[in-house]
PDB file of C-alpha atoms in Angstrom:
ATOM      1  CA  GLU A 362     127.497 151.365 122.114  1.00 96.00           C
ATOM      2  CA  VAL A 363     123.778 150.804 121.813  1.00 97.00           C
ATOM      3  CA  GLN A 364     121.862 152.153 124.802  1.00 98.00           C
ATOM      4  CA  LEU A 365     118.160 152.226 125.605  1.00 98.00           C
ATOM      5  CA  VAL A 366     117.130 154.118 128.720  1.00 98.00           C
ATOM      6  CA  GLU A 367     113.524 154.053 129.907  1.00 98.00           C
ATOM      7  CA  SER A 368     111.895 156.556 132.213  1.00 97.00           C
ATOM      8  CA  GLY A 369     108.462 157.667 133.334  1.00 97.00           C
ATOM      9  CA  GLY A 370     107.357 154.772 135.492  1.00 97.00           C
ATOM     10  CA  GLY A 371     105.936 155.162 138.963  1.00 97.00           C
ATOM     11  CA  LEU A 372     103.014 154.545 141.284  1.00 97.00           C
ATOM     12  CA  VAL A 373      99.638 155.409 139.800  1.00 97.00           C
ATOM     13  CA  GLN A 374      96.076 154.832 140.929  1.00 97.00           C
ATOM     14  CA  PRO A 375      93.723 152.562 138.985  1.00 97.00           C
ATOM     15  CA  GLY A 376      92.295 154.509 136.078  1.00 97.00           C
ATOM     16  CA  GLY A 377      95.303 156.777 135.968  1.00 97.00           C
ATOM     17  CA  SER A 378      97.740 157.448 133.177  1.00 97.00           C
ATOM     18  CA  LEU A 379     101.469 157.713 132.494  1.00 96.00           C
ATOM     19  CA  ARG A 380     103.798 158.398 129.609  1.00 98.00           C
ATOM     20  CA  LEU A 381     106.790 156.116 129.380  1.00 98.00           C
ATOM     21  CA  SER A 382     109.834 157.244 127.432  1.00 98.00           C
ATOM     22  CA  CYS A 383     112.828 155.433 125.984  1.00 98.00           C
ATOM     23  CA  ALA A 384     115.924 157.374 124.949  1.00 98.00           C
ATOM     24  CA  ALA A 385     117.984 155.572 122.316  1.00 98.00           C
ATOM     25  CA  SER A 386     121.620 156.130 121.443  1.00 98.00           C
ATOM     26  CA  GLY A 387     124.502 154.404 119.689  1.00 98.00           C
ATOM     27  CA  PHE A 388     122.591 153.415 116.554  1.00 97.00           C
ATOM     28  CA  THR A 389     120.491 154.907 113.776  1.00 98.00           C
ATOM     29  CA  PHE A 390     117.164 154.931 115.599  1.00 98.00           C
ATOM     30  CA  SER A 391     115.095 155.663 112.495  1.00 98.00           C
ATOM     31  CA  SER A 392     116.301 152.437 110.843  1.00 97.00           C
ATOM     32  CA  TYR A 393     114.672 150.084 113.336  1.00 97.00           C
ATOM     33  CA  TRP A 394     111.268 148.919 114.404  1.00 97.00           C
ATOM     34  CA  MET A 395     110.943 149.326 118.171  1.00 98.00           C
ATOM     35  CA  SER A 396     108.879 147.514 120.778  1.00 97.00           C
ATOM     36  CA  TRP A 397     107.656 147.641 124.356  1.00 98.00           C
ATOM     37  CA  VAL A 398     107.709 144.410 126.357  1.00 98.00           C
ATOM     38  CA  ARG A 399     106.508 144.134 129.940  1.00 98.00           C
ATOM     39  CA  GLN A 400     107.063 141.754 132.827  1.00 98.00           C
ATOM     40  CA  ALA A 401     104.764 141.595 135.826  1.00 97.00           C
ATOM     41  CA  PRO A 402     106.538 140.972 139.157  1.00 96.00           C
ATOM     42  CA  GLY A 403     107.698 137.368 139.309  1.00 95.00           C
ATOM     43  CA  LYS A 404     106.047 136.584 135.969  1.00 96.00           C
ATOM     44  CA  GLY A 405     107.053 136.057 132.365  1.00 96.00           C
ATOM     45  CA  LEU A 406     107.570 138.409 129.463  1.00 97.00           C
ATOM     46  CA  GLU A 407     104.680 139.857 127.479  1.00 97.00           C
ATOM     47  CA  TRP A 408     104.998 141.743 124.209  1.00 96.00           C
ATOM     48  CA  VAL A 409     102.942 144.940 124.437  1.00 97.00           C
ATOM     49  CA  ALA A 410     103.337 146.934 121.234  1.00 97.00           C
ATOM     50  CA  ASN A 411     105.644 147.755 118.367  1.00 96.00           C
ATOM     51  CA  ILE A 412     106.055 150.535 115.845  1.00 97.00           C
ATOM     52  CA  LYS A 413     107.510 150.721 112.364  1.00 97.00           C
ATOM     53  CA  LYS A 414     110.660 152.712 111.586  1.00 97.00           C
ATOM     54  CA  ASP A 415     108.741 155.767 110.383  1.00 96.00           C
ATOM     55  CA  GLY A 416     105.859 155.397 112.826  1.00 96.00           C
ATOM     56  CA  SER A 417     103.353 154.564 110.095  1.00 97.00           C
ATOM     57  CA  GLU A 418     102.389 151.163 111.484  1.00 97.00           C
ATOM     58  CA  LYS A 419     101.618 150.270 115.089  1.00 97.00           C
ATOM     59  CA  TYR A 420     100.533 146.978 116.629  1.00 96.00           C
ATOM     60  CA  TYR A 421      99.295 146.101 120.111  1.00 96.00           C
ATOM     61  CA  VAL A 422      98.515 143.069 122.238  1.00 95.00           C
ATOM     62  CA  ASP A 423      94.759 142.723 122.599  1.00 94.00           C
ATOM     63  CA  SER A 424      94.736 143.486 126.338  1.00 95.00           C
ATOM     64  CA  VAL A 425      96.013 147.043 125.844  1.00 96.00           C
ATOM     65  CA  LYS A 426      94.246 148.067 122.631  1.00 97.00           C
ATOM     66  CA  GLY A 427      92.427 151.351 123.099  1.00 96.00           C
ATOM     67  CA  ARG A 428      94.338 152.145 126.299  1.00 97.00           C
ATOM     68  CA  PHE A 429      97.998 152.223 125.252  1.00 98.00           C
ATOM     69  CA  THR A 430      99.516 154.245 122.410  1.00 98.00           C
ATOM     70  CA  ILE A 431     103.021 153.689 121.077  1.00 98.00           C
ATOM     71  CA  SER A 432     104.772 156.536 119.285  1.00 98.00           C
ATOM     72  CA  ARG A 433     108.248 157.704 118.358  1.00 98.00           C
ATOM     73  CA  ASP A 434     110.156 160.866 117.551  1.00 98.00           C
ATOM     74  CA  ASN A 435     113.031 159.980 115.243  1.00 98.00           C
ATOM     75  CA  ALA A 436     114.444 163.496 115.496  1.00 98.00           C
ATOM     76  CA  LYS A 437     114.820 162.981 119.246  1.00 98.00           C
ATOM     77  CA  ASN A 438     115.783 159.295 119.059  1.00 98.00           C
ATOM     78  CA  SER A 439     112.947 158.535 121.424  1.00 98.00           C
ATOM     79  CA  LEU A 440     110.220 155.945 121.830  1.00 98.00           C
ATOM     80  CA  TYR A 441     107.102 156.518 123.902  1.00 98.00           C
ATOM     81  CA  LEU A 442     104.225 154.585 125.414  1.00 98.00           C
ATOM     82  CA  GLN A 443     101.200 156.560 126.526  1.00 98.00           C
ATOM     83  CA  VAL A 444      99.168 154.474 128.926  1.00 97.00           C
ATOM     84  CA  ILE A 445      95.700 155.400 130.159  1.00 96.00           C
ATOM     85  CA  SER A 446      92.906 153.695 132.115  1.00 96.00           C
ATOM     86  CA  LEU A 447      95.515 151.713 134.002  1.00 97.00           C
ATOM     87  CA  ARG A 448      94.523 148.532 135.790  1.00 97.00           C
ATOM     88  CA  ALA A 449      96.177 146.518 138.537  1.00 97.00           C
ATOM     89  CA  GLU A 450      97.137 143.899 135.958  1.00 97.00           C
ATOM     90  CA  ASP A 451      99.206 146.501 134.089  1.00 97.00           C
ATOM     91  CA  THR A 452     101.655 146.530 137.006  1.00 98.00           C
ATOM     92  CA  ALA A 453     104.979 145.484 135.496  1.00 98.00           C
ATOM     93  CA  VAL A 454     108.457 146.466 134.485  1.00 98.00           C
ATOM     94  CA  TYR A 455     108.178 147.955 131.003  1.00 98.00           C
ATOM     95  CA  TYR A 456     111.151 147.362 128.715  1.00 98.00           C
ATOM     96  CA  CYS A 457     111.978 149.214 125.541  1.00 98.00           C
ATOM     97  CA  ALA A 458     113.555 146.874 122.974  1.00 98.00           C
ATOM     98  CA  ARG A 459     115.056 147.163 119.518  1.00 98.00           C
ATOM     99  CA  ASP A 460     113.579 144.817 116.947  1.00 96.00           C
ATOM    100  CA  PHE A 461     116.281 142.634 115.399  1.00 96.00           C
ATOM    101  CA  THR A 462     114.488 140.247 113.055  1.00 93.00           C
ATOM    102  CA  VAL A 463     110.816 139.270 113.017  1.00 92.00           C
ATOM    103  CA  ALA A 464     109.706 138.863 116.644  1.00 89.00           C
ATOM    104  CA  SER A 465     113.215 139.073 118.124  1.00 96.00           C
ATOM    105  CA  TYR A 466     114.896 141.849 120.069  1.00 97.00           C
ATOM    106  CA  ASP A 467     118.648 142.343 120.265  1.00 97.00           C
ATOM    107  CA  TYR A 468     118.917 145.275 122.674  1.00 98.00           C
ATOM    108  CA  TRP A 469     116.828 145.998 125.750  1.00 98.00           C
ATOM    109  CA  GLY A 470     116.699 148.847 128.209  1.00 98.00           C
ATOM    110  CA  GLN A 471     116.921 148.347 131.957  1.00 97.00           C
ATOM    111  CA  GLY A 472     113.167 148.769 132.324  1.00 97.00           C
ATOM    112  CA  THR A 473     110.898 151.167 134.183  1.00 98.00           C
ATOM    113  CA  LEU A 474     108.477 149.942 136.851  1.00 98.00           C
ATOM    114  CA  VAL A 475     104.818 150.863 136.650  1.00 98.00           C
ATOM    115  CA  THR A 476     102.805 150.079 139.766  1.00 98.00           C
ATOM    116  CA  VAL A 477      99.030 150.460 139.622  1.00 97.00           C
ATOM    117  CA  SER A 478      97.589 150.549 143.114  1.00 96.00           C
ATOM    118  CA  SER A 479      95.313 152.627 145.295  1.00 94.00           C
TER     119      SER A 479
ATOM    120  CA  GLN B 253      97.164 134.749 122.008  1.00 75.00           C
ATOM    121  CA  SER B 254      98.144 132.156 124.604  1.00 88.00           C
ATOM    122  CA  ALA B 255     101.659 131.937 125.991  1.00 92.00           C
ATOM    123  CA  LEU B 256     103.896 129.196 124.644  1.00 96.00           C
ATOM    124  CA  THR B 257     104.393 126.295 127.053  1.00 97.00           C
ATOM    125  CA  GLN B 258     107.781 125.733 128.694  1.00 98.00           C
ATOM    126  CA  PRO B 259     108.712 123.459 131.604  1.00 98.00           C
ATOM    127  CA  PRO B 260     108.977 125.494 134.819  1.00 97.00           C
ATOM    128  CA  SER B 261     112.428 124.210 135.618  1.00 97.00           C
ATOM    129  CA  ALA B 262     115.418 122.323 134.267  1.00 97.00           C
ATOM    130  CA  SER B 263     118.771 121.502 135.761  1.00 96.00           C
ATOM    131  CA  GLY B 264     122.143 119.961 135.091  1.00 95.00           C
ATOM    132  CA  SER B 265     125.610 119.660 136.524  1.00 96.00           C
ATOM    133  CA  PRO B 266     128.521 121.730 135.229  1.00 96.00           C
ATOM    134  CA  GLY B 267     129.688 120.377 131.906  1.00 96.00           C
ATOM    135  CA  GLN B 268     126.438 118.575 131.190  1.00 97.00           C
ATOM    136  CA  SER B 269     123.759 119.551 128.694  1.00 97.00           C
ATOM    137  CA  VAL B 270     120.238 120.746 129.344  1.00 97.00           C
ATOM    138  CA  ALA B 271     117.420 121.051 126.820  1.00 98.00           C
ATOM    139  CA  ILE B 272     114.400 123.323 127.210  1.00 98.00           C
ATOM    140  CA  SER B 273     111.252 122.795 125.176  1.00 98.00           C
ATOM    141  CA  CYS B 274     108.836 125.433 123.930  1.00 98.00           C
ATOM    142  CA  THR B 275     105.504 124.107 122.706  1.00 98.00           C
ATOM    143  CA  GLY B 276     103.050 126.105 120.680  1.00 96.00           C
ATOM    144  CA  THR B 277     100.685 125.491 117.802  1.00 95.00           C
ATOM    145  CA  SER B 278     100.664 125.586 114.031  1.00 94.00           C
ATOM    146  CA  SER B 279      99.676 129.259 114.333  1.00 94.00           C
ATOM    147  CA  ASP B 280     102.923 130.254 116.010  1.00 95.00           C
ATOM    148  CA  VAL B 281     105.940 127.949 116.529  1.00 96.00           C
ATOM    149  CA  GLY B 282     104.876 125.482 113.869  1.00 95.00           C
ATOM    150  CA  GLY B 283     103.878 128.070 111.333  1.00 94.00           C
ATOM    151  CA  TYR B 284     106.959 130.266 111.144  1.00 95.00           C
ATOM    152  CA  ASN B 285     110.727 129.977 111.459  1.00 96.00           C
ATOM    153  CA  TYR B 286     110.726 132.959 113.796  1.00 97.00           C
ATOM    154  CA  VAL B 287     111.455 131.442 117.176  1.00 97.00           C
ATOM    155  CA  SER B 288     113.864 133.241 119.477  1.00 98.00           C
ATOM    156  CA  TRP B 289     115.267 132.518 122.936  1.00 98.00           C
ATOM    157  CA  TYR B 290     116.219 134.899 125.750  1.00 98.00           C
ATOM    158  CA  GLN B 291     118.288 134.523 128.891  1.00 98.00           C
ATOM    159  CA  GLN B 292     117.374 136.625 131.900  1.00 98.00           C
ATOM    160  CA  HIS B 293     119.354 136.858 135.109  1.00 98.00           C
ATOM    161  CA  PRO B 294     117.551 138.131 138.237  1.00 96.00           C
ATOM    162  CA  GLY B 295     116.923 141.840 138.119  1.00 95.00           C
ATOM    163  CA  LYS B 296     118.373 142.167 134.625  1.00 97.00           C
ATOM    164  CA  ALA B 297     116.973 142.732 131.163  1.00 98.00           C
ATOM    165  CA  PRO B 298     116.574 139.737 128.848  1.00 98.00           C
ATOM    166  CA  LYS B 299     119.405 138.890 126.465  1.00 98.00           C
ATOM    167  CA  LEU B 300     118.865 137.472 122.984  1.00 98.00           C
ATOM    168  CA  MET B 301     120.521 134.051 122.674  1.00 98.00           C
ATOM    169  CA  ILE B 302     118.939 132.525 119.561  1.00 98.00           C
ATOM    170  CA  TYR B 303     116.862 133.976 116.732  1.00 98.00           C
ATOM    171  CA  GLU B 304     115.123 132.489 113.702  1.00 97.00           C
ATOM    172  CA  VAL B 305     115.082 129.059 115.395  1.00 97.00           C
ATOM    173  CA  SER B 306     118.799 128.314 115.315  1.00 97.00           C
ATOM    174  CA  LYS B 307     120.862 131.426 114.601  1.00 98.00           C
ATOM    175  CA  ARG B 308     123.160 132.883 117.238  1.00 98.00           C
ATOM    176  CA  PRO B 309     123.766 136.621 117.544  1.00 96.00           C
ATOM    177  CA  SER B 310     127.353 137.774 117.615  1.00 95.00           C
ATOM    178  CA  GLY B 311     128.933 137.123 120.989  1.00 95.00           C
ATOM    179  CA  VAL B 312     126.681 134.267 122.084  1.00 97.00           C
ATOM    180  CA  PRO B 313     128.730 131.128 122.801  1.00 96.00           C
ATOM    181  CA  ASP B 314     128.207 128.162 120.494  1.00 95.00           C
ATOM    182  CA  ARG B 315     127.256 126.152 123.592  1.00 97.00           C
ATOM    183  CA  PHE B 316     123.789 127.533 122.948  1.00 98.00           C
ATOM    184  CA  SER B 317     121.857 125.966 120.087  1.00 98.00           C
ATOM    185  CA  GLY B 318     118.275 126.000 118.889  1.00 98.00           C
ATOM    186  CA  SER B 319     116.079 123.711 116.849  1.00 97.00           C
ATOM    187  CA  LYS B 320     112.457 123.108 115.955  1.00 97.00           C
ATOM    188  CA  SER B 321     110.293 120.127 115.122  1.00 97.00           C
ATOM    189  CA  GLY B 322     106.655 120.673 114.307  1.00 97.00           C
ATOM    190  CA  ASN B 323     105.045 122.858 116.970  1.00 97.00           C
ATOM    191  CA  THR B 324     107.896 122.476 119.464  1.00 98.00           C
ATOM    192  CA  ALA B 325     111.132 124.429 119.572  1.00 98.00           C
ATOM    193  CA  SER B 326     114.082 123.598 121.776  1.00 98.00           C
ATOM    194  CA  LEU B 327     117.061 125.366 123.277  1.00 98.00           C
ATOM    195  CA  THR B 328     120.038 123.229 124.235  1.00 98.00           C
ATOM    196  CA  VAL B 329     122.800 124.488 126.469  1.00 98.00           C
ATOM    197  CA  SER B 330     125.867 122.271 126.250  1.00 97.00           C
ATOM    198  CA  GLY B 331     128.798 122.309 128.646  1.00 96.00           C
ATOM    199  CA  LEU B 332     126.773 123.986 131.374  1.00 97.00           C
ATOM    200  CA  GLN B 333     128.539 126.714 133.288  1.00 97.00           C
ATOM    201  CA  ALA B 334     127.583 128.437 136.523  1.00 97.00           C
ATOM    202  CA  GLU B 335     126.744 131.648 134.679  1.00 97.00           C
ATOM    203  CA  ASP B 336     124.135 129.807 132.607  1.00 97.00           C
ATOM    204  CA  GLU B 337     121.893 129.665 135.675  1.00 97.00           C
ATOM    205  CA  ALA B 338     119.041 131.980 134.714  1.00 98.00           C
ATOM    206  CA  ASP B 339     115.493 132.125 133.431  1.00 98.00           C
ATOM    207  CA  TYR B 340     115.024 131.330 129.754  1.00 98.00           C
ATOM    208  CA  TYR B 341     112.123 132.434 127.579  1.00 98.00           C
ATOM    209  CA  CYS B 342     111.187 131.428 124.073  1.00 98.00           C
ATOM    210  CA  SER B 343     109.147 133.584 121.754  1.00 97.00           C
ATOM    211  CA  SER B 344     107.524 133.146 118.388  1.00 97.00           C
ATOM    212  CA  TYR B 345     105.921 135.198 115.707  1.00 93.00           C
ATOM    213  CA  ALA B 346     102.182 134.556 115.603  1.00 89.00           C
ATOM    214  CA  GLY B 347     100.877 137.520 113.701  1.00 86.00           C
ATOM    215  CA  SER B 348     102.191 139.446 116.651  1.00 88.00           C
ATOM    216  CA  ASN B 349     104.755 138.155 119.134  1.00 93.00           C
ATOM    217  CA  VAL B 350     104.096 135.655 121.895  1.00 95.00           C
ATOM    218  CA  PHE B 351     106.490 134.620 124.653  1.00 97.00           C
ATOM    219  CA  GLY B 352     106.812 131.348 126.494  1.00 97.00           C
ATOM    220  CA  THR B 353     106.029 130.783 130.157  1.00 97.00           C
ATOM    221  CA  GLY B 354     109.703 130.665 131.085  1.00 97.00           C
ATOM    222  CA  THR B 355     112.079 128.015 132.416  1.00 98.00           C
ATOM    223  CA  LYS B 356     114.383 128.401 135.385  1.00 98.00           C
ATOM    224  CA  VAL B 357     117.672 126.635 134.694  1.00 98.00           C
ATOM    225  CA  THR B 358     119.641 125.576 137.737  1.00 97.00           C
ATOM    226  CA  VAL B 359     123.274 124.520 137.582  1.00 96.00           C
ATOM    227  CA  LEU B 360     123.693 121.917 140.277  1.00 93.00           C
TER     228      LEU B 360
END
């Protein structure tokens, strides 16, 4: 059974940082592109970043470029999102998702909530 | 990249059909056959319902169908059931990925 389990969210002050993690199981992690998608409270979905199977290519939405870094450790079946210089508008549930075909995601984690507030 | 435009709400009675539109531009919906649709129940993660405009993943009922014409994609839910009440989001490849604004489907 495919499982994606996020962790690392929490309350952080503006300007602060966090490292989100996603533990994958039930599939060959190194065979898939992976993505982070976020959802602000009561709002819609927003693609944040994705990373190629071997980590050699990474892409970001413009609003997080230079502040967020996606990475993976295929030996640990884990996906990460390092977030710095956090802003109130980064407050959201952050989902880890497995890329299925171009711009589609067939498995999602339960999400981890990041709240940016003083 | 601007969000794709969806109607805020749609509704239908059990057994009826409801169609949800997703309007973009020639740089996203109209330019690629990479439109997908997601169902999201409150407090839950999204679920993939349609990919590549009209393909259904394994396990998704054939009551769900997708299509595209020009810059507008559509999701049709036929034979509405109570469990279809949820938020629905489209997404499209656009160099990166862009999601729609979301539609709340109510089963009357």
